[in-house]
Amino acid sequence: MIADMGCTTECQYCFVLRPNRSLSWRQTVMVFASFCIITLALVLPLVAMGFWLVLPFAGLELLAVGTGFYLVARHCHEREVICIAADTIRIERGRRKPEQSLTLTRTWARVVLKACPRQWYPSRLLIRVHGQTVEVGRFLVEEERRQLAEDLNRCLCVNP
Amino acid sequence: MSTAAPTHDHGHDHEHHGPAPGLSRWIFTTNHKDIGTLYLLFSLLMFFVGGAMALVIRAELFQPGLQIVDPHFFNQMTTMHALVMIFGAVMPAFVGLANWLIPMMIGAPDMALPRMNNWSFWIMPFAFTLLLSTLFTAGGGPAGGWTLYPPLVLQTGEAFPFVILAVHMMGASSIMGAINIVATILNLRAPTMTLMKMPLFVWTWLITAFLLIAVMPVLAGAVTMLLTDKYFGTSFFNAAGGGDPVMFQHIFWFFGHPEVYIMILPAFGVVSMIIPTFARKPLFGYASMVYATASIAFLSFIVWAHHMFTVGMPLAGELFFMYATMLIAVPTGVKVFNWVSTMWRGSMTFETPMLFAIAFVVLFTIGGFSGLMLAIAPADFQYQDTYFVVAHFHYVLVPGAVFSIMAAAYYWLPKWTGHMYNEKLGQWHFWLSVIGVNVLFFPQHFLGLAGMPRRIPDYALQFTEFNMISTVGAFIFGLSQLLFAYNVIQTIRGGAKATDQVWEGAKGLEWTLSSPPPYHTFQTAPRVD
């Protein structure tokens, strides 16, 4: 999903990209808690009766469930912020706060939407400056990626 | 905050993004459609392996006396047939359908955990190779029944630890599949798709995945305790050491009964998708279908002891489990009522998927009614361990779960492959199957009521005629499945071009995609009305 933030004090144009997600972090925790409660409610009576070998398997399973949900939630909370200023393009990646940042020179920047030679794979949106290439919007759907490429091109063509 | 390293463009960065060529595409794939295809083809293979075992059983039972196999091998066949059909055919088929359909139905690009998806599939061939190879070990494969009751199962020869390991692997695969499905449904729904707008198939799978995650550790713990009883001197289920063999039955069925619903809830979902399409009406009572599914899932946890009424329970226990079991008829009745109401005054046509769906409704209901008979504790003392039980669960699982899988295959095959299947062959397959399955299983009710025990290679003379009829039905049903395999293969290879909509009355996001759909599903963000 793309949120076009328009102008800010620092950026002429700012795009915030994030993957689609239908479960908030709080809901993720609640779903995981429900798994824990249900599983332990089934398993603990058996453990109390002496069949304790069920417990390590339940623990392992809940660990797998928790890890799976955490990884998905982590991915779903990814953000990419593309800030186009007068002379630079700053690309920030992170979740709650920027964790990676890269600044490119705006003057020589080119936006390339590269189709995969085999049609069943998605295209790649690249920003190229002096042989350096940065991919953005990997988690967007095809239409959004195309739209973003057009918007970036339009913004870069406007004189600072 | 670190500084991101830019990727250096050498002019061939696309090379990492093309699909792997040849076999490695299938081994390393993380694409939900590829993995769905692998699951479905694997389950078809296992369906024929388990079916061949069933034909060995029925051939031996064609007439009294021992003709073809010795009793020990017969027992291995009954055990393996069940394990292969449950864990190798029915469950993977539904996971395959989930892989193919859930992302397309909810508007997601893929499953939430694609690498784990690959892993959960590729465990299966190894698990079943291990399981089937035990037939060649000293002492043969497991022969104590799929329920693995001690102390009988502890008499298994060298195969025993391999069987336990295979069951663990199947369980791990199921758990990973379930985690992936829950994570996908909850996290990756299209922006406007609320829970109560999800297709019924997605709902039934969400609830099934919850059941799987809840009960699989119980199975894993139970079979591990069998292992430690045999090899490490524990006495969990050994009365001589202070353990309780009946407790294994309680633990097993605490897993086993939800397992039954794990195999049937997605079938409810499939039928709830197909009937509205060919009745050209929206599903009657969508919300009640969702609540009925959830009710059945809840009740599945409190009915396990109806499988063991005769072990000697207190009267209060028998009454509780009897009434709790009967309660399941209420939400199940709601579902059957809703399917029939959906068809009522609909503009119905009878293509192969619809025929299988209607057969499902009728024949599953017969299985449900015999289940109600078995739920009556005093009557169950008569039916326990007879062919009546065999007839009951086969009516639920074959014209129930298996027919729904076939209905699903015919319904979505044009979408998956881009080709229409051969309708005439599909109709032949349906009629031979529906006749075969009734000739096969209906006489088994009479055999059971007359007192023929299950899991025996030989029987008294008075059971001969019904057994002969049953065996004829088995071969009709078994051989007619070759038509299905042929039809599927022919459709994959080519055929008339399918439209994107495929069926006139089909509704849902998957029908908005091209046939076959693009490798990465949604090119545009879908909107749900």
XYZ file of C-alpha atoms in Angstrom:
689
model
C 0.000 0.000 0.000
C 1.274 3.465 -0.800
C 0.565 6.573 1.212
C 1.573 9.676 -0.706
C 2.465 12.166 1.991
C 3.020 15.101 -0.398
C 5.420 17.845 0.746
C 6.997 18.071 4.186
C 9.508 20.605 5.460
C 12.364 18.282 4.578
C 11.022 16.507 1.512
C 9.403 17.824 -1.612
C 7.720 14.487 -2.057
C 7.361 11.659 0.394
C 6.027 8.151 -0.231
C 5.349 5.721 2.610
C 5.131 2.114 1.472
C 3.850 -0.740 3.581
C 2.577 -4.265 2.875
C -1.085 -5.085 3.246
C -1.909 -6.487 6.689
C -5.203 -7.406 8.223
C -4.054 -8.170 11.777
C -2.677 -5.554 14.137
C 0.130 -6.386 16.556
C -2.342 -6.366 19.444
C -4.614 -8.789 17.621
C -1.597 -10.992 16.826
C -0.801 -11.198 20.531
C -4.442 -12.015 21.288
C -4.554 -14.793 18.685
C -1.341 -16.288 20.025
C -2.664 -16.051 23.579
C -5.820 -17.867 22.497
C -3.686 -20.663 21.036
C -1.735 -20.885 24.288
C -4.878 -20.953 26.422
C -6.642 -23.583 24.285
C -3.601 -25.837 23.965
C -2.629 -25.617 27.621
C -6.238 -26.155 28.723
C -6.163 -29.419 26.806
C -2.667 -30.487 27.763
C -2.308 -29.519 31.435
C -4.987 -31.940 32.711
C -3.098 -34.753 30.966
C 0.143 -33.581 32.554
C -1.557 -33.505 35.953
C -2.578 -37.133 35.412
C 1.051 -38.101 34.848
C 1.211 -38.051 31.053
C 3.821 -35.333 31.088
C 5.338 -36.214 27.712
C 2.546 -34.278 26.037
C 3.910 -31.042 27.504
C 7.201 -30.742 25.561
C 5.353 -31.276 22.299
C 2.792 -28.643 23.224
C 5.651 -26.282 24.137
C 7.445 -26.920 20.859
C 4.272 -26.395 18.919
C 3.436 -23.137 20.657
C 6.991 -21.998 20.010
C 6.475 -22.739 16.310
C 3.109 -20.953 16.308
C 4.604 -17.932 18.090
C 7.608 -17.796 15.785
C 5.407 -18.054 12.699
C 3.100 -15.279 13.838
C 6.030 -13.100 14.920
C 7.749 -13.441 11.543
C 4.572 -12.613 9.653
C 3.807 -9.663 11.923
C 7.397 -8.433 11.528
C 7.121 -8.591 7.776
C 3.707 -6.943 7.777
C 5.013 -4.025 9.835
C 7.821 -3.202 7.417
C 7.881 0.364 6.127
C 9.769 2.036 3.310
C 9.840 5.806 3.174
C 11.065 7.472 -0.015
C 11.810 11.126 0.618
C 12.635 13.233 -2.446
C 14.344 16.484 -1.450
C 15.881 19.205 -3.612
C 19.191 17.398 -4.191
C 18.753 13.984 -2.668
C 16.559 10.932 -2.493
C 16.525 9.354 0.949
C 15.227 5.806 1.285
C 14.528 4.635 4.820
C 13.527 1.154 5.835
C 12.365 -0.063 9.201
C 9.389 -0.965 11.315
C 8.564 1.346 14.188
C 11.528 3.580 13.426
C 14.039 3.825 10.577
C 16.546 0.958 10.788
C 18.321 1.449 7.464
C 18.842 4.615 5.532
C 20.368 5.379 2.165
C 20.808 8.733 0.479
C 21.207 9.006 -3.301
C 21.891 11.978 -5.505
C 18.697 13.151 -7.091
C 20.229 14.651 -10.202
C 21.312 11.391 -11.776
C 18.552 9.177 -10.431
C 16.576 7.016 -12.821
C 13.497 4.980 -12.002
C 13.382 1.612 -13.720
C 10.468 -0.793 -13.633
C 12.010 -4.037 -14.679
C 9.728 -6.808 -15.839
C 10.888 -10.327 -15.057
C 11.733 -12.232 -18.246
C 9.287 -14.899 -17.151
C 5.860 -13.379 -16.851
C 4.719 -15.263 -13.799
C 7.151 -13.449 -11.499
C 6.519 -9.870 -10.366
C 8.342 -6.862 -11.737
C 11.040 -5.012 -9.751
C 11.094 -1.299 -9.112
C 14.662 0.013 -9.063
C 16.168 3.443 -8.436
C 19.537 3.709 -10.174
C 22.228 6.289 -9.562
C 25.768 5.938 -10.963
C 25.529 2.153 -11.277
C 24.111 1.789 -7.783
C 20.697 0.165 -7.691
C 18.200 0.173 -4.870
C 15.025 -1.858 -5.054
C 11.904 -0.410 -3.472
C 8.361 -1.650 -2.998
C 9.073 -5.379 -3.182
C 5.956 -6.101 -1.139
C 3.596 -4.041 -3.288
C 1.185 -5.636 -5.731
C 1.887 -5.149 -9.416
C -0.544 -2.293 -9.972
C 0.766 -0.396 -6.965
C 4.344 -0.874 -8.145
C 3.480 0.480 -11.584
C 1.690 3.440 -10.015
C 4.658 4.145 -7.739
C 7.061 4.023 -10.703
C 4.948 6.579 -12.552
C 4.712 8.832 -9.477
C 8.451 8.656 -8.792
C 9.253 9.447 -12.411
C 6.872 12.390 -12.340
C 8.389 13.743 -9.138
C 11.960 13.374 -10.359
C 11.138 15.210 -13.599
C 9.882 18.250 -11.717
C 12.617 20.811 -11.234
C 13.641 21.179 -7.583
C 20.028 2.749 12.415
C 22.402 1.390 9.828
C 23.114 2.434 6.312
C 21.613 0.279 3.625
C 24.012 -1.123 1.101
C 22.776 -0.533 -2.408
C 22.628 -3.548 -4.670
C 25.041 -3.254 -7.556
C 23.461 -3.680 -10.888
C 25.429 -5.935 -13.153
C 22.726 -6.069 -15.731
C 21.561 -9.557 -14.842
C 19.767 -9.131 -11.530
C 16.708 -10.786 -12.996
C 18.529 -14.110 -12.931
C 17.692 -14.575 -9.255
C 14.006 -14.119 -9.953
C 13.163 -16.559 -12.710
C 11.482 -19.801 -11.693
C 13.901 -22.623 -11.142
C 14.026 -24.867 -14.187
C 12.873 -28.492 -14.256
C 12.686 -30.563 -11.124
C 14.301 -27.966 -8.898
C 11.268 -25.729 -9.448
C 9.202 -28.286 -7.533
C 11.793 -29.061 -4.888
C 12.629 -25.480 -3.953
C 9.330 -23.802 -4.750
C 7.766 -21.468 -2.227
C 4.824 -20.604 -4.461
C 1.445 -21.528 -3.035
C 0.135 -22.820 -6.335
C 3.130 -25.091 -6.923
C 2.922 -26.422 -3.376
C -0.837 -26.858 -3.673
C -0.288 -28.878 -6.844
C 2.348 -30.996 -5.109
C 0.007 -31.687 -2.192
C -2.860 -32.633 -4.497
C -0.767 -34.939 -6.684
C 0.775 -36.541 -3.607
C -2.641 -37.144 -2.109
C -3.865 -38.663 -5.388
C -0.903 -41.032 -5.341
C -1.577 -41.969 -1.723
C -5.280 -42.399 -2.560
C -4.290 -45.099 -5.033
C -1.780 -46.687 -2.622
C -4.352 -46.768 0.187
C -7.005 -47.869 -2.309
C -4.864 -50.784 -3.453
C -4.604 -51.867 0.191
C -8.384 -51.613 0.507
C -8.771 -53.846 -2.545
C -6.445 -56.427 -0.947
C -8.715 -56.357 2.124
C -11.901 -56.663 0.085
C -10.457 -59.366 -2.176
C -9.599 -61.440 0.887
C -13.094 -60.900 2.274
C -14.828 -61.849 -0.977
C -15.527 -65.259 0.505
C -14.958 -66.916 3.868
C -11.684 -68.689 4.557
C -8.178 -67.474 3.839
C -7.502 -67.183 0.112
C -5.057 -64.436 -0.775
C -3.114 -63.126 2.220
C -2.243 -64.453 5.657
C -4.000 -62.921 8.681
C -0.952 -60.940 9.817
C -0.571 -59.280 6.439
C -4.319 -58.641 6.392
C -3.959 -56.792 9.700
C -1.057 -54.783 8.272
C -3.270 -53.840 5.338
C -6.126 -52.617 7.558
C -3.708 -50.552 9.645
C -1.779 -49.121 6.725
C -4.908 -48.456 4.661
C -6.251 -46.237 7.437
C -2.968 -44.412 8.103
C -2.347 -43.811 4.402
C -5.883 -42.665 3.643
C -6.199 -40.367 6.670
C -2.741 -38.820 6.826
C -1.637 -39.354 3.222
C -4.744 -38.869 1.096
C -7.524 -36.889 2.779
C -5.550 -34.449 4.932
C -2.953 -33.525 2.276
C -5.719 -33.116 -0.286
C -7.429 -30.522 1.892
C -4.094 -28.823 2.621
C -3.473 -28.775 -1.137
C -6.848 -27.172 -1.722
C -6.105 -24.667 1.028
C -2.771 -23.816 -0.558
C -4.258 -23.272 -3.971
C -7.414 -21.509 -2.931
C -7.031 -19.563 0.308
C -4.636 -16.898 -1.040
C -6.819 -16.488 -4.137
C -10.016 -16.338 -2.077
C -8.785 -13.745 0.410
C -6.840 -11.624 -2.058
C -3.348 -12.487 -0.804
C -0.287 -12.763 -3.064
C 0.870 -16.028 -1.454
C 0.868 -17.905 1.852
C 2.214 -16.009 4.839
C 5.180 -18.340 5.444
C 6.214 -19.656 2.029
C 9.428 -21.404 3.067
C 7.671 -23.263 5.847
C 5.049 -24.180 3.287
C 7.694 -25.890 1.174
C 9.049 -27.695 4.217
C 5.640 -28.868 5.405
C 5.016 -30.504 2.043
C 8.418 -32.099 1.569
C 8.259 -33.820 4.953
C 5.303 -35.850 3.676
C 6.970 -37.999 0.982
C 9.711 -38.942 3.447
C 7.198 -39.740 6.183
C 5.208 -42.011 3.895
C 8.256 -43.666 2.378
C 9.300 -44.466 5.927
C 5.843 -45.708 6.859
C 5.370 -47.861 3.765
C 8.884 -49.277 3.961
C 8.009 -50.833 7.329
C 6.018 -53.443 5.375
C 9.407 -54.898 4.403
C 10.953 -54.981 7.884
C 11.257 -58.095 10.023
C 7.876 -58.734 11.603
C 6.142 -56.605 8.980
C 4.494 -53.211 9.319
C 2.151 -52.069 12.064
C -0.799 -54.428 12.392
C -2.579 -53.278 15.530
C -4.949 -50.844 13.813
C -4.423 -47.134 13.071
C -5.490 -46.360 16.657
C -2.237 -47.948 17.884
C -3.818 -49.318 21.079
C -1.384 -50.791 23.602
C -0.544 -53.466 24.532
C -1.330 -54.893 21.050
C 0.678 -52.301 19.142
C 3.708 -52.949 21.361
C 3.950 -56.379 19.730
C 4.939 -54.683 16.452
C 8.360 -55.849 15.284
C 11.254 -53.729 14.081
C 8.792 -51.426 12.363
C 7.564 -49.841 15.575
C 10.019 -46.944 16.047
C 9.823 -46.132 12.334
C 6.048 -45.973 12.506
C 6.216 -43.616 15.484
C 8.762 -41.428 13.692
C 6.561 -41.379 10.575
C 3.556 -40.319 12.682
C 5.658 -37.538 14.237
C 6.695 -36.346 10.786
C 3.106 -36.325 9.551
C 2.103 -34.400 12.676
C 4.889 -31.849 12.195
C 3.809 -31.362 8.591
C 0.184 -30.880 9.626
C 1.122 -28.371 12.334
C 3.239 -26.328 9.952
C 0.470 -26.374 7.375
C -2.030 -25.243 10.009
C 0.202 -22.411 11.276
C 0.641 -21.192 7.720
C -3.071 -21.259 7.006
C -4.028 -19.394 10.193
C -1.285 -16.807 9.663
C -2.342 -16.301 6.048
C -6.041 -15.951 6.737
C -5.618 -13.598 9.670
C -2.785 -11.441 8.306
C -3.130 -11.251 4.549
C -6.797 -10.640 3.816
C -7.532 -7.962 1.219
C -8.274 -4.551 2.754
C -12.057 -4.772 2.693
C -12.384 -8.483 3.423
C -13.670 -8.719 6.963
C -13.934 -12.092 8.683
C -17.648 -12.365 7.975
C -17.062 -11.714 4.271
C -14.670 -14.623 3.917
C -15.780 -17.539 1.736
C -17.042 -20.522 3.727
C -14.091 -22.650 2.592
C -11.718 -20.170 4.239
C -13.788 -20.139 7.422
C -13.905 -23.915 7.684
C -10.138 -24.107 7.156
C -9.487 -21.437 9.791
C -11.424 -23.466 12.338
C -9.817 -26.713 11.156
C -6.365 -25.199 11.597
C -7.250 -24.230 15.169
C -8.318 -27.832 15.794
C -5.102 -29.182 14.292
C -2.921 -26.956 16.416
C -4.892 -27.863 19.529
C -4.767 -31.642 19.200
C -1.528 -32.527 17.445
C 0.656 -32.304 20.591
C -1.682 -34.805 22.233
C -1.051 -37.336 19.456
C 2.690 -36.644 19.498
C 2.823 -37.141 23.269
C 0.715 -40.297 23.162
C 2.821 -42.069 20.505
C 6.037 -40.992 22.239
C 4.787 -42.540 25.467
C 4.169 -45.772 23.533
C 7.763 -45.599 22.386
C 9.131 -45.046 25.898
C 6.918 -47.865 27.214
C 8.438 -50.243 24.670
C 12.075 -49.190 24.756
C 12.781 -47.143 27.869
C 10.982 -49.053 30.606
C 8.264 -46.507 31.387
C 4.776 -47.688 32.287
C 2.434 -44.996 31.062
C 0.120 -47.596 29.562
C 1.432 -50.760 31.186
C -0.826 -52.049 33.974
C 1.991 -54.212 35.366
C 3.973 -51.070 36.108
C 1.065 -49.065 37.488
C -0.002 -47.565 34.159
C -3.354 -47.720 32.442
C -3.809 -49.025 28.874
C -7.354 -47.629 28.756
C -5.905 -44.176 29.343
C -4.178 -44.460 25.964
C -7.592 -44.860 24.388
C -8.805 -41.728 26.154
C -5.745 -39.756 25.038
C -5.835 -41.137 21.510
C -9.491 -40.325 20.992
C -9.029 -36.921 22.568
C -6.901 -36.358 19.485
C -8.845 -38.733 17.235
C -12.287 -37.245 17.405
C -11.232 -33.688 16.516
C -9.196 -35.399 13.789
C -12.462 -36.680 12.334
C -13.683 -33.090 12.089
C -10.343 -31.978 10.703
C -11.174 -34.278 7.797
C -14.767 -33.150 7.351
C -14.935 -29.407 8.126
C -13.028 -28.377 4.964
C -15.389 -30.689 3.059
C -18.286 -28.642 4.428
C -16.502 -25.576 3.125
C -16.045 -27.028 -0.357
C -19.700 -28.051 -0.636
C -20.779 -24.635 0.639
C -18.874 -23.072 -2.259
C -20.128 -25.421 -4.973
C -23.851 -25.653 -4.225
C -24.539 -21.874 -4.492
C -22.691 -21.781 -7.827
C -24.821 -24.443 -9.498
C -28.037 -23.440 -7.724
C -27.333 -19.870 -8.860
C -28.338 -18.546 -5.458
C -26.319 -17.141 -2.563
C -25.605 -19.590 0.240
C -28.582 -19.747 2.589
C -27.647 -18.769 6.162
C -23.987 -17.817 5.789
C -23.615 -16.662 9.396
C -25.321 -19.754 10.766
C -22.910 -21.875 8.714
C -19.957 -20.153 10.366
C -21.411 -20.573 13.856
C -22.372 -24.187 13.145
C -18.800 -24.938 12.061
C -17.425 -23.365 15.230
C -19.967 -25.270 17.343
C -19.005 -28.582 15.755
C -15.342 -27.803 16.416
C -16.052 -27.025 20.076
C -18.188 -30.133 20.554
C -15.472 -32.285 18.987
C -13.417 -31.825 22.171
C -16.053 -33.207 24.523
C -17.262 -36.365 22.792
C -14.126 -38.503 22.516
C -15.284 -41.319 24.801
C -18.138 -42.319 22.485
C -15.445 -44.339 20.708
C -14.992 -46.426 23.842
C -18.390 -46.858 25.485
C -17.623 -50.524 26.147
C -14.365 -50.074 28.105
C -16.233 -49.700 31.383
C -17.101 -46.109 32.147
C -19.305 -44.819 34.947
C -22.936 -44.430 33.917
C -22.696 -40.651 34.312
C -19.778 -40.652 31.883
C -21.674 -42.713 29.344
C -24.673 -40.409 29.606
C -22.540 -37.287 29.235
C -20.737 -38.545 26.150
C -23.966 -39.891 24.660
C -25.818 -36.579 24.952
C -22.798 -34.508 23.960
C -22.420 -36.633 20.828
C -26.090 -36.253 19.969
C -25.720 -32.484 20.304
C -23.423 -32.503 17.250
C -26.464 -33.400 15.167
C -27.845 -29.890 15.802
C -25.158 -27.768 14.055
C -24.707 -30.506 11.447
C -28.456 -30.406 10.815
C -28.234 -26.632 10.410
C -25.656 -27.169 7.689
C -27.651 -29.800 5.828
C -30.758 -27.597 6.085
C -28.829 -24.635 4.685
C -27.462 -26.629 1.741
C -30.910 -27.925 0.892
C -32.407 -24.446 1.305
C -29.754 -23.041 -1.007
C -30.841 -25.513 -3.672
C -34.530 -24.884 -3.016
C -36.022 -23.126 -6.052
C -32.574 -22.510 -7.455
C -31.850 -22.615 -11.176
C -29.940 -25.819 -10.790
C -27.696 -27.500 -13.307
C -25.920 -30.761 -12.688
C -22.314 -30.540 -13.802
C -19.910 -33.037 -12.243
C -18.896 -30.873 -9.231
C -22.571 -30.335 -8.374
C -23.332 -34.040 -8.706
C -20.566 -34.858 -6.249
C -21.755 -32.074 -3.930
C -25.349 -33.362 -3.933
C -24.127 -36.921 -3.381
C -22.096 -35.555 -0.484
C -25.169 -34.022 1.146
C -27.254 -37.191 0.799
C -24.625 -39.800 1.630
C -22.885 -37.827 4.367
C -26.292 -37.492 6.006
C -26.661 -41.283 5.924
C -23.267 -41.502 7.645
C -24.434 -38.909 10.149
C -27.573 -40.870 10.948
C -25.647 -44.094 11.561
C -23.408 -41.959 13.775
C -26.459 -40.988 15.792
C -27.310 -44.681 16.164
C -23.781 -45.336 17.413
C -24.049 -42.419 19.838
C -26.767 -44.222 21.787
C -24.652 -45.872 24.483
C -26.798 -48.963 25.140
C -27.135 -49.616 21.399
C -23.423 -49.059 20.894
C -22.690 -52.116 23.034
C -24.236 -54.116 20.185
C -22.505 -52.204 17.366
C -19.047 -51.855 18.969
C -16.281 -53.261 16.777
C -18.680 -54.547 14.134
C -18.930 -53.758 10.447
C -21.680 -51.275 11.292
C -18.952 -48.964 12.592
C -16.915 -49.591 9.419
C -19.948 -48.695 7.291
C -20.602 -45.555 9.370
C -17.158 -44.000 9.184
C -16.687 -44.933 5.563
C -19.976 -43.222 4.683
C -18.679 -40.106 6.403
C -15.195 -40.261 4.934
C -15.647 -41.596 1.401
C -18.865 -40.059 0.053
C -18.205 -37.342 2.623
C -14.618 -36.139 2.609
C -13.402 -37.902 -0.560
C -16.420 -36.908 -2.679
C -15.978 -33.296 -1.590
C -12.328 -33.427 -2.666
C -13.377 -34.786 -6.054
C -16.080 -32.134 -6.319
C -13.437 -29.517 -5.522
C -11.035 -30.948 -8.095
C -13.654 -30.803 -10.866
C -14.871 -27.381 -9.735
C -11.504 -25.606 -9.605
C -9.523 -27.707 -12.138
C -10.485 -25.377 -15.042
C -9.302 -22.406 -12.955
C -6.027 -24.127 -12.030
C -5.144 -25.471 -15.456
C -6.940 -23.092 -17.814
C -8.610 -26.087 -19.463
C -12.071 -27.593 -19.133
C -12.137 -31.200 -18.029
C -14.010 -33.839 -20.021
C -17.568 -33.476 -18.670
C -18.797 -36.782 -20.066
C -15.926 -38.648 -18.420
C -16.607 -36.729 -15.211
C -20.243 -37.865 -15.270
C -19.168 -41.461 -15.862
C -16.760 -41.155 -12.967
C -19.484 -39.755 -10.734
C -22.120 -42.393 -11.491
C -19.681 -45.298 -11.219
C -18.359 -43.861 -7.947
C -21.738 -43.236 -6.400
C -23.026 -46.687 -7.379
C -19.749 -48.346 -6.370
C -19.546 -46.636 -2.999
C -23.099 -47.610 -2.038
C -22.696 -51.197 -3.199
C -19.454 -51.255 -1.221
C -20.529 -49.768 2.080
C -24.310 -50.101 2.433
C -24.264 -53.917 2.887
C -21.697 -53.445 5.638
C -24.457 -51.963 7.815
C -26.314 -55.265 7.607
C -23.137 -57.251 8.226
C -22.467 -55.226 11.350
C -26.017 -55.491 12.642
C -25.808 -59.243 12.086
C -22.668 -59.314 14.225
C -19.706 -59.502 11.840
C -16.658 -58.146 13.674
C -14.337 -55.664 11.970
C -10.610 -56.247 11.328
C -10.903 -60.000 10.653
C -9.639 -61.824 7.536
C -12.147 -64.664 7.851
C -15.802 -64.804 8.838
C -18.758 -67.081 9.415
C -20.611 -68.430 6.367
C -23.820 -66.453 6.914
C -21.984 -63.210 6.071
C -20.843 -64.408 2.638
C -23.417 -62.782 0.323
C -23.160 -59.270 1.717
C -19.355 -59.521 1.716
C -19.374 -60.574 -1.926
C -21.617 -57.647 -2.846
C -19.365 -55.305 -0.859
C -16.250 -56.562 -2.634
C -17.864 -56.108 -6.063
C -18.703 -52.527 -5.045
C -15.120 -51.993 -3.894
C -13.709 -52.971 -7.269
C -16.268 -50.850 -9.149
C -15.401 -47.863 -6.958
C -11.652 -48.503 -7.025
C -11.376 -48.973 -10.778
C -13.635 -46.008 -11.536
C -11.052 -43.782 -9.837
C -8.750 -44.487 -12.764
C -11.201 -42.443 -14.851
C -10.698 -39.576 -12.423
C -6.911 -39.777 -12.659
C -7.113 -39.980 -16.469
C -9.467 -37.001 -16.620
C -7.240 -34.908 -14.361
C -4.107 -35.730 -16.353
C -5.845 -34.999 -19.667
C -7.087 -31.659 -18.322
C -3.593 -30.694 -17.183
C -2.213 -31.600 -20.607
C -4.775 -29.648 -22.618
C -8.412 -29.321 -23.558
C -10.971 -26.665 -24.303
C -9.930 -23.257 -23.006
C -11.637 -22.314 -19.763
C -12.971 -18.799 -19.313
C -11.919 -16.737 -16.297
C -15.376 -17.081 -14.765
C -15.572 -20.816 -15.693
C -19.003 -21.348 -14.078
C -21.899 -18.999 -14.744
C -22.912 -18.726 -11.096
C -19.447 -18.695 -9.524
C -18.786 -15.876 -7.072
C -15.578 -14.960 -5.278
C -12.184 -13.390 -5.822
C -10.608 -16.487 -7.379
C -12.963 -16.185 -10.366
C -11.801 -12.624 -11.057
C -8.369 -13.988 -11.954
C -7.369 -15.405 -15.299
C -7.546 -19.156 -15.940
C -4.893 -20.287 -15.120
C -4.137 -17.537 -12.618
C -0.797 -15.699 -12.697
C 2.037 -17.224 -10.710
C 1.849 -14.388 -8.201
C -1.807 -14.092 -7.653
C -3.102 -10.573 -7.412
C -1.646 -8.019 -9.833
C -4.082 -5.430 -8.536
C -5.329 -5.023 -4.995
C -8.729 -6.762 -4.927
C -11.814 -5.120 -3.478
C -14.573 -7.037 -1.763
C -18.117 -5.704 -2.018
